[in-house]
PDB file of C-alpha atoms in Angstrom:
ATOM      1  CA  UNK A 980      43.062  62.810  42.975  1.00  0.00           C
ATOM      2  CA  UNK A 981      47.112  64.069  43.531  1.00  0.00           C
ATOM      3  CA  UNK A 982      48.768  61.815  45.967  1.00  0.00           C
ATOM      4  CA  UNK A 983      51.592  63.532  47.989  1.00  0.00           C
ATOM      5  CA  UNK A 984      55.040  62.363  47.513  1.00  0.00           C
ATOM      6  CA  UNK A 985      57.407  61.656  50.588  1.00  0.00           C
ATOM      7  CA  UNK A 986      60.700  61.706  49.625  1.00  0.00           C
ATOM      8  CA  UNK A 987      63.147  58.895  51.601  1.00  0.00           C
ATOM      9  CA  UNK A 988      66.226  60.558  50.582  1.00  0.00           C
ATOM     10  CA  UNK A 989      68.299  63.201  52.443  1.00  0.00           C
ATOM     11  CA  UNK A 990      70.633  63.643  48.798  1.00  0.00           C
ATOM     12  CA  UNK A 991      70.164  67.410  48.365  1.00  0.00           C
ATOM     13  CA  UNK A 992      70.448  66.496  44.471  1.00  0.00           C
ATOM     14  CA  UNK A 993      67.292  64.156  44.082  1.00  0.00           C
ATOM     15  CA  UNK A 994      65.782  67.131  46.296  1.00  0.00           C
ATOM     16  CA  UNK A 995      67.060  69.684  43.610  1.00  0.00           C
ATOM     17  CA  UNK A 996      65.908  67.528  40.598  1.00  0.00           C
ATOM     18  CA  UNK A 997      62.453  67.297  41.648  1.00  0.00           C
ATOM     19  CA  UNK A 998      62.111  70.922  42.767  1.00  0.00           C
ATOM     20  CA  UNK A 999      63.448  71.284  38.855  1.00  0.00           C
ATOM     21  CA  UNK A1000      60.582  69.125  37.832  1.00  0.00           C
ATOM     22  CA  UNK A1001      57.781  71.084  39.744  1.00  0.00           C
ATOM     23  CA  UNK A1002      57.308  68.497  42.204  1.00  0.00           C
ATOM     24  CA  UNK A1003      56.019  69.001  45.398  1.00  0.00           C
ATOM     25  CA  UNK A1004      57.483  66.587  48.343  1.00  0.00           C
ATOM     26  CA  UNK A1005      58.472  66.384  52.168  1.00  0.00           C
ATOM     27  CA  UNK A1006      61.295  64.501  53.061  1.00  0.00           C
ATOM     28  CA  UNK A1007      61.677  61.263  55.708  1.00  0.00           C
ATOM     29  CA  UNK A1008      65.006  59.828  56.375  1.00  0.00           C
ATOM     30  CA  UNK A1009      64.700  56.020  57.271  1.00  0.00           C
ATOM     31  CA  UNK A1010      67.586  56.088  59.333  1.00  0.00           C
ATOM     32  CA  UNK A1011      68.421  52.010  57.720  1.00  0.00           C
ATOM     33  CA  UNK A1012      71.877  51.281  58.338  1.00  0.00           C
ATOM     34  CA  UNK A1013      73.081  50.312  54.890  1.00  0.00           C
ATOM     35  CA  UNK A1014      76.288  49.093  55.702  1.00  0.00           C
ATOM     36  CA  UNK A1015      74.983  45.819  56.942  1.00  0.00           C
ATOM     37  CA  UNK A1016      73.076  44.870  53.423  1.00  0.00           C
ATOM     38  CA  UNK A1017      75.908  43.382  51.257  1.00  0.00           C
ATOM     39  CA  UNK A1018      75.153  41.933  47.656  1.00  0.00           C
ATOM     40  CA  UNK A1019      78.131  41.583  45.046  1.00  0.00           C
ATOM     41  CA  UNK A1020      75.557  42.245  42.487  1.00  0.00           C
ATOM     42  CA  UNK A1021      75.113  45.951  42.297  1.00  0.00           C
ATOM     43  CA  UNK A1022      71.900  46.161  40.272  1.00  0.00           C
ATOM     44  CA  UNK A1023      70.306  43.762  42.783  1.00  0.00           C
ATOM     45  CA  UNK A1024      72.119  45.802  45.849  1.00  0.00           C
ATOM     46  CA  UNK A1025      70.855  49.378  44.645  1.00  0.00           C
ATOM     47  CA  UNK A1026      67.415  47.909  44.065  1.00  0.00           C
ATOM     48  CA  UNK A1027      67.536  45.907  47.568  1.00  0.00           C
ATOM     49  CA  UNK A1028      68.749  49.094  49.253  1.00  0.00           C
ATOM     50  CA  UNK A1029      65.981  51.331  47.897  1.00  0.00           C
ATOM     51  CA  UNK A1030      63.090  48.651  48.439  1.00  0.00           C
ATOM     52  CA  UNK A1031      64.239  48.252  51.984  1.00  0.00           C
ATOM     53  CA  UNK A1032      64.286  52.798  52.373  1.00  0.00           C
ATOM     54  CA  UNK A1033      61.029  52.724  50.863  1.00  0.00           C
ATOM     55  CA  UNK A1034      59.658  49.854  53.287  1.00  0.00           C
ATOM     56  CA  UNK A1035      60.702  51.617  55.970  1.00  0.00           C
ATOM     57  CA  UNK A1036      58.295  54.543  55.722  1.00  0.00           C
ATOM     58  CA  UNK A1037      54.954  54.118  57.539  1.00  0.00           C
ATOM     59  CA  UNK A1038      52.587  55.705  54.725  1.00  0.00           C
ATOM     60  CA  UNK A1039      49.289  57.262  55.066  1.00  0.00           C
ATOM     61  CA  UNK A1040      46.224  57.007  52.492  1.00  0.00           C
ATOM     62  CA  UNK A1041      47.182  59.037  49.528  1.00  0.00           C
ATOM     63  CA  UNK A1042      51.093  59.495  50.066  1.00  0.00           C
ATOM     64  CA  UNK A1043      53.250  57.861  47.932  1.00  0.00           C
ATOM     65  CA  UNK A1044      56.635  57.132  48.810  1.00  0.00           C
ATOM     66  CA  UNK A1045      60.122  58.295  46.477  1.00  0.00           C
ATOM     67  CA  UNK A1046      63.025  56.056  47.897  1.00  0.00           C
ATOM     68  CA  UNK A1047      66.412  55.638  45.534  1.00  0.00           C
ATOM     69  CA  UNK A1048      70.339  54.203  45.801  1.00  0.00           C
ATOM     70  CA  UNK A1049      73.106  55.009  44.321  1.00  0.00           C
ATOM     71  CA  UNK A1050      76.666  52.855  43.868  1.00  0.00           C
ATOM     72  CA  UNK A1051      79.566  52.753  41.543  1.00  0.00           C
ATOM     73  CA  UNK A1052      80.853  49.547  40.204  1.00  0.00           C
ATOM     74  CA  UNK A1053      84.217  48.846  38.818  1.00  0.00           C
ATOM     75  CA  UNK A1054      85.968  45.695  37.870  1.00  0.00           C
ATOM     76  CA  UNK A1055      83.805  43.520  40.401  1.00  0.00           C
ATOM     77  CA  UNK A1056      84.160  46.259  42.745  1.00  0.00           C
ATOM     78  CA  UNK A1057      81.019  48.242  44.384  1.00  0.00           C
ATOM     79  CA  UNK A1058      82.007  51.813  45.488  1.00  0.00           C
ATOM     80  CA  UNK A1059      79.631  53.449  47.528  1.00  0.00           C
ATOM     81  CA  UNK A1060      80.249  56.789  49.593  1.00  0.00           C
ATOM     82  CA  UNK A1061      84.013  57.295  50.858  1.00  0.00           C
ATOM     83  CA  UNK A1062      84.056  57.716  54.514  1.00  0.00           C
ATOM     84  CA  UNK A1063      87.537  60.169  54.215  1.00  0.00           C
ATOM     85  CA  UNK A1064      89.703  61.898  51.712  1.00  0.00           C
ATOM     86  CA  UNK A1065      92.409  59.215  51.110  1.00  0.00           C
ATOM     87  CA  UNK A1066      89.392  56.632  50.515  1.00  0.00           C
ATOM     88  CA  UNK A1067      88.371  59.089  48.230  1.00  0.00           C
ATOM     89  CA  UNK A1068      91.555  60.072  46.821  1.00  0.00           C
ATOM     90  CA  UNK A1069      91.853  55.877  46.178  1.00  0.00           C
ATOM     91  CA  UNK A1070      88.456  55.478  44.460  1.00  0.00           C
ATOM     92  CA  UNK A1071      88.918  58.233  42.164  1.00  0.00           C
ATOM     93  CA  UNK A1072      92.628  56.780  41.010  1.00  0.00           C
ATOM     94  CA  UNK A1073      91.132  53.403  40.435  1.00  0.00           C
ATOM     95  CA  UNK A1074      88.399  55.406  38.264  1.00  0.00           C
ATOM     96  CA  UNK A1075      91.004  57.379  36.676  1.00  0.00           C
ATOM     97  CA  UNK A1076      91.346  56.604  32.647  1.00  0.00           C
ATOM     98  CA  UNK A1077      89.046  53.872  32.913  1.00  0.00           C
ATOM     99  CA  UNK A1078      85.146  52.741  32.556  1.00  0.00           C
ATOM    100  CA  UNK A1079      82.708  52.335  35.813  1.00  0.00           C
ATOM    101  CA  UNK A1080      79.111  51.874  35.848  1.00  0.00           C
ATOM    102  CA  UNK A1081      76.820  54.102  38.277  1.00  0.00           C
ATOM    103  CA  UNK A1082      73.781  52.299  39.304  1.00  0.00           C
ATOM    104  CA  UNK A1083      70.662  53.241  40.958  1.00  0.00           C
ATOM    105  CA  UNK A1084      68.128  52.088  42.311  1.00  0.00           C
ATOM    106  CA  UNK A1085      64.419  53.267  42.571  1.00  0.00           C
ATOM    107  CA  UNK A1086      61.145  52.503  44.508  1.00  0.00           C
ATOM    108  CA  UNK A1087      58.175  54.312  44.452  1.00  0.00           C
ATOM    109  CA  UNK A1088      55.373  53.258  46.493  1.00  0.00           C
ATOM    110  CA  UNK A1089      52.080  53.887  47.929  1.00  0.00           C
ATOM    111  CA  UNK A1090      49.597  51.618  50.491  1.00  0.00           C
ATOM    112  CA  UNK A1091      48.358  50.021  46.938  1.00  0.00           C
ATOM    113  CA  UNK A1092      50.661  49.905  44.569  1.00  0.00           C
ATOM    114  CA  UNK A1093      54.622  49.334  44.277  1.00  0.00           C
ATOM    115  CA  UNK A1094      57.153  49.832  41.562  1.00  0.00           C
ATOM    116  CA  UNK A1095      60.846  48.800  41.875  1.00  0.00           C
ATOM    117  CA  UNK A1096      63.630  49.302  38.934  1.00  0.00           C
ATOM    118  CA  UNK A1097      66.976  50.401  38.448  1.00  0.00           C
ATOM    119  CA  UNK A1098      68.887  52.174  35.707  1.00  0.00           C
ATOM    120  CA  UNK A1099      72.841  51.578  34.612  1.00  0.00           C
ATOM    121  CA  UNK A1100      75.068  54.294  33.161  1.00  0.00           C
ATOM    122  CA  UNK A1101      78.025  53.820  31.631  1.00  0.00           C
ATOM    123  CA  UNK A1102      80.607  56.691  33.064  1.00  0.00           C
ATOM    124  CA  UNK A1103      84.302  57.116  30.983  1.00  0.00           C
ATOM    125  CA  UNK A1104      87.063  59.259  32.880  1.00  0.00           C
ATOM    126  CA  UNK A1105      90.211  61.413  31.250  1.00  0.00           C
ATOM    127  CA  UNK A1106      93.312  60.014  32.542  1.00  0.00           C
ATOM    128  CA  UNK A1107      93.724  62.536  34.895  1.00  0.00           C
ATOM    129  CA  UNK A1108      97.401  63.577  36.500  1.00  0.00           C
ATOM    130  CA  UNK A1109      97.816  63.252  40.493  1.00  0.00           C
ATOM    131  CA  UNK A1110      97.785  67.004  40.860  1.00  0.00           C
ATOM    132  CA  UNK A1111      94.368  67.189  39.507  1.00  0.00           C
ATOM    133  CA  UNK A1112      92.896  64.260  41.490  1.00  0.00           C
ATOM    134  CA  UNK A1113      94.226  65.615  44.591  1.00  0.00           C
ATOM    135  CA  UNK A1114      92.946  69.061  43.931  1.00  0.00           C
ATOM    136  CA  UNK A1115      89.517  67.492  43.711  1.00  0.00           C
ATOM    137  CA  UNK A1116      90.021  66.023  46.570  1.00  0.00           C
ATOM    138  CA  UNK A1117      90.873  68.739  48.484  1.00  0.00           C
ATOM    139  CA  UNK A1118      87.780  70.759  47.221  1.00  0.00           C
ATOM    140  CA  UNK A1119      85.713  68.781  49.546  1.00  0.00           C
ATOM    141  CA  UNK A1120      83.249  67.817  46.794  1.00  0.00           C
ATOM    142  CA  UNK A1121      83.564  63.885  46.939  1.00  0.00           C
ATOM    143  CA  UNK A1122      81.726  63.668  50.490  1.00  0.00           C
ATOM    144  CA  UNK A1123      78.455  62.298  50.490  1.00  0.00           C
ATOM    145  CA  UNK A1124      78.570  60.954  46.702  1.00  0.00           C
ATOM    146  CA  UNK A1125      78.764  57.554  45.478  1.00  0.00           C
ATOM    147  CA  UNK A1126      82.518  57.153  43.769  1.00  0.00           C
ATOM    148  CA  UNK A1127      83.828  60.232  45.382  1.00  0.00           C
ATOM    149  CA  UNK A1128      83.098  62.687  42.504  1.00  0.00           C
ATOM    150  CA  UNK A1129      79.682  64.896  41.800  1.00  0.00           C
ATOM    151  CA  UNK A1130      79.677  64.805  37.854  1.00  0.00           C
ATOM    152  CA  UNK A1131      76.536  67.942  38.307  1.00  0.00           C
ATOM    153  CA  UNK A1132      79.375  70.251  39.611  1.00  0.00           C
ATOM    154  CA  UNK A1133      83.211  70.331  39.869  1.00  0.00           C
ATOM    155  CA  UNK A1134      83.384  66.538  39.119  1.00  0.00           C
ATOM    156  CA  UNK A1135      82.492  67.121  35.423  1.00  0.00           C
ATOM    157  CA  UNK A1136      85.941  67.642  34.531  1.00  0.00           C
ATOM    158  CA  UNK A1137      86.739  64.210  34.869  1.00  0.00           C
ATOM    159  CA  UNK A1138      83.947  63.019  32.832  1.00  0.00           C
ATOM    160  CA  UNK A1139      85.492  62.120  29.308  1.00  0.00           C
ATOM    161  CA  UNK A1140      82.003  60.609  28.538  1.00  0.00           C
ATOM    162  CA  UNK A1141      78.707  59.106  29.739  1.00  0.00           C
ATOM    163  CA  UNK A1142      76.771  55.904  27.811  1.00  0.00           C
ATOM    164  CA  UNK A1143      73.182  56.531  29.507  1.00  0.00           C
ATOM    165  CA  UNK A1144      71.036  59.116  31.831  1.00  0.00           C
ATOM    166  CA  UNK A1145      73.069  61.395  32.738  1.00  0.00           C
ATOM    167  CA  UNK A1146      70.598  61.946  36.118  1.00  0.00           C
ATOM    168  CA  UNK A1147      71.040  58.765  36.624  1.00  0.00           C
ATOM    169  CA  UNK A1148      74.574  59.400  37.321  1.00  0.00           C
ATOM    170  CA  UNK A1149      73.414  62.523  39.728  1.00  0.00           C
ATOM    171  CA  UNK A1150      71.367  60.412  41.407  1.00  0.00           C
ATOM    172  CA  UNK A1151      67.620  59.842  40.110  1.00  0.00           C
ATOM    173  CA  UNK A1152      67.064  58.334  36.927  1.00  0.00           C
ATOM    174  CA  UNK A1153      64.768  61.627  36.354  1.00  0.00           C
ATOM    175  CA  UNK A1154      62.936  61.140  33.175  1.00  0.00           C
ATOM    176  CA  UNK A1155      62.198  57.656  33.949  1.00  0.00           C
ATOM    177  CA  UNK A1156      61.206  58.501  37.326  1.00  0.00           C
ATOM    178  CA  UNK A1157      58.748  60.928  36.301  1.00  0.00           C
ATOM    179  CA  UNK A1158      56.799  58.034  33.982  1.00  0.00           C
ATOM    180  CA  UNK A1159      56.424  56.276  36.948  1.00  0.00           C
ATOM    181  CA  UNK A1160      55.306  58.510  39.123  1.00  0.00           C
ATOM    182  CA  UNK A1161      52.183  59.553  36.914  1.00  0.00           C
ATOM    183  CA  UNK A1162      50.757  56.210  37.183  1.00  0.00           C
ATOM    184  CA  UNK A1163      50.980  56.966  41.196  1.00  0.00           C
ATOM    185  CA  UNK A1164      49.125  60.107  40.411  1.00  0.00           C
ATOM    186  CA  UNK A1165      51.890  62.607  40.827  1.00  0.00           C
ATOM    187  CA  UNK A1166      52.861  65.030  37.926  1.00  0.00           C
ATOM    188  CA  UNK A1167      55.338  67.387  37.077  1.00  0.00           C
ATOM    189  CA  UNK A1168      54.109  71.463  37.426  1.00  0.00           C
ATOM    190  CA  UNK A1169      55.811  73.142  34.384  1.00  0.00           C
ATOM    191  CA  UNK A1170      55.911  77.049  34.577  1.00  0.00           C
ATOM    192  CA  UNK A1171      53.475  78.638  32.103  1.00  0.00           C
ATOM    193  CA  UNK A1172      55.102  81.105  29.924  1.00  0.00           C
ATOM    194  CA  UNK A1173      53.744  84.843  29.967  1.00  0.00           C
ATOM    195  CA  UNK A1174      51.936  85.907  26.931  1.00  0.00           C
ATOM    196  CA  UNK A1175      52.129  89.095  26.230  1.00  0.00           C
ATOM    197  CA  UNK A1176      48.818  90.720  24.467  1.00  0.00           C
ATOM    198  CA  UNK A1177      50.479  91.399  21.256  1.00  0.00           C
ATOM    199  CA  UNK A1178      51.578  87.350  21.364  1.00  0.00           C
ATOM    200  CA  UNK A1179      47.805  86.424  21.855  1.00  0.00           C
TER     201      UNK A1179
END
């Protein structure tokens, strides 16, 4: 039997990446206030934050629930979403020339089973002048992404060079994600390439 999926995620890029993958899903938000769950540790946050979005969805017999987090962490510091453009403008200058790690976290269960992990990928930056930082800034493109940048689109040109999953870094650790999910019963649907007769 195919479980369903429910997706607790509103992130129109783990959307994307599973519509990439063939995957069919409906989407819950939890409405959990993450603010108030604090950890220093940001494996043990991202994986806290996405066991506690995936708790919060009341699940019927044969769904299975897709729950994730995202952070940045640099120097001791956990950057989640900025809230404005100079927060924004401030993450991305500490970033600037230097090493972070993106974390996320992922939980994927269903009324029998639960699995809970997280995946760490190292992210280098250029050093970047001011013009160009604020010129990303002003593109809009840091809202709703961990670290103010979105390394799928615009974002890439401060990317020197990544140590890890790249979809990690977009948001869903994809190809590990999709392991998992086949022991919940729920597989990718690749296209099937047209044969022509004289191909046969």
């Amino acid at each position: 039997m195919v479980n369903e999926l429910v997706l607790a995620s509103g992130s129109p890029r783990r959307q994307e990446l599973l519509k990439q993958m063939g995957i069919s899903y409906s989407v819950r938000i939890t409405g959990l206030d993450e603010s108030k769950i604090t950890n220093s540790d940001p494996k043990k946050l991202v994986e806290e934050l996405a066991r506690l979005k995936g708790e919060n969805i009341s699940l019927q017999e044969g769904q299975v629930v897709l729950s994730a987090d995202t952070v940045v962490s640099y120097k001791d510091q956990i950057l989640t979403k900025p809230t404005n453009a100079k927060e924004a403008l401030t993450m991305l200058s500490n970033l600037n020339g230097n090493t972070h790690v993106v974390y996320t976290g992922v939980m994927i269960r269903s009324k029998s089973q639960a699995s809970l992990f997280s995946v760490a990928t190292e992210v280098e930056f250029w050093d970047m002048s001011n013009v160009d930082l604020k010129d990303y800034v002003d593109s809009g493109e840091w809202k709703d992404k961990a670290g103010g940048y979105g390394i799928q689109s615009i974002g890439a040109f401060l990317v020197r060079e990544i140590r890890g999953d790249y979809y990690n870094v977009v948001g869903l650790p994809l190809s590990l994600v999709l392991r998992q999910l086949k022991e919940f019963s729920i597989y990718p649907s690749f296209p099937k390439e047209k044969v022509s007769e004289e191909e046969k």
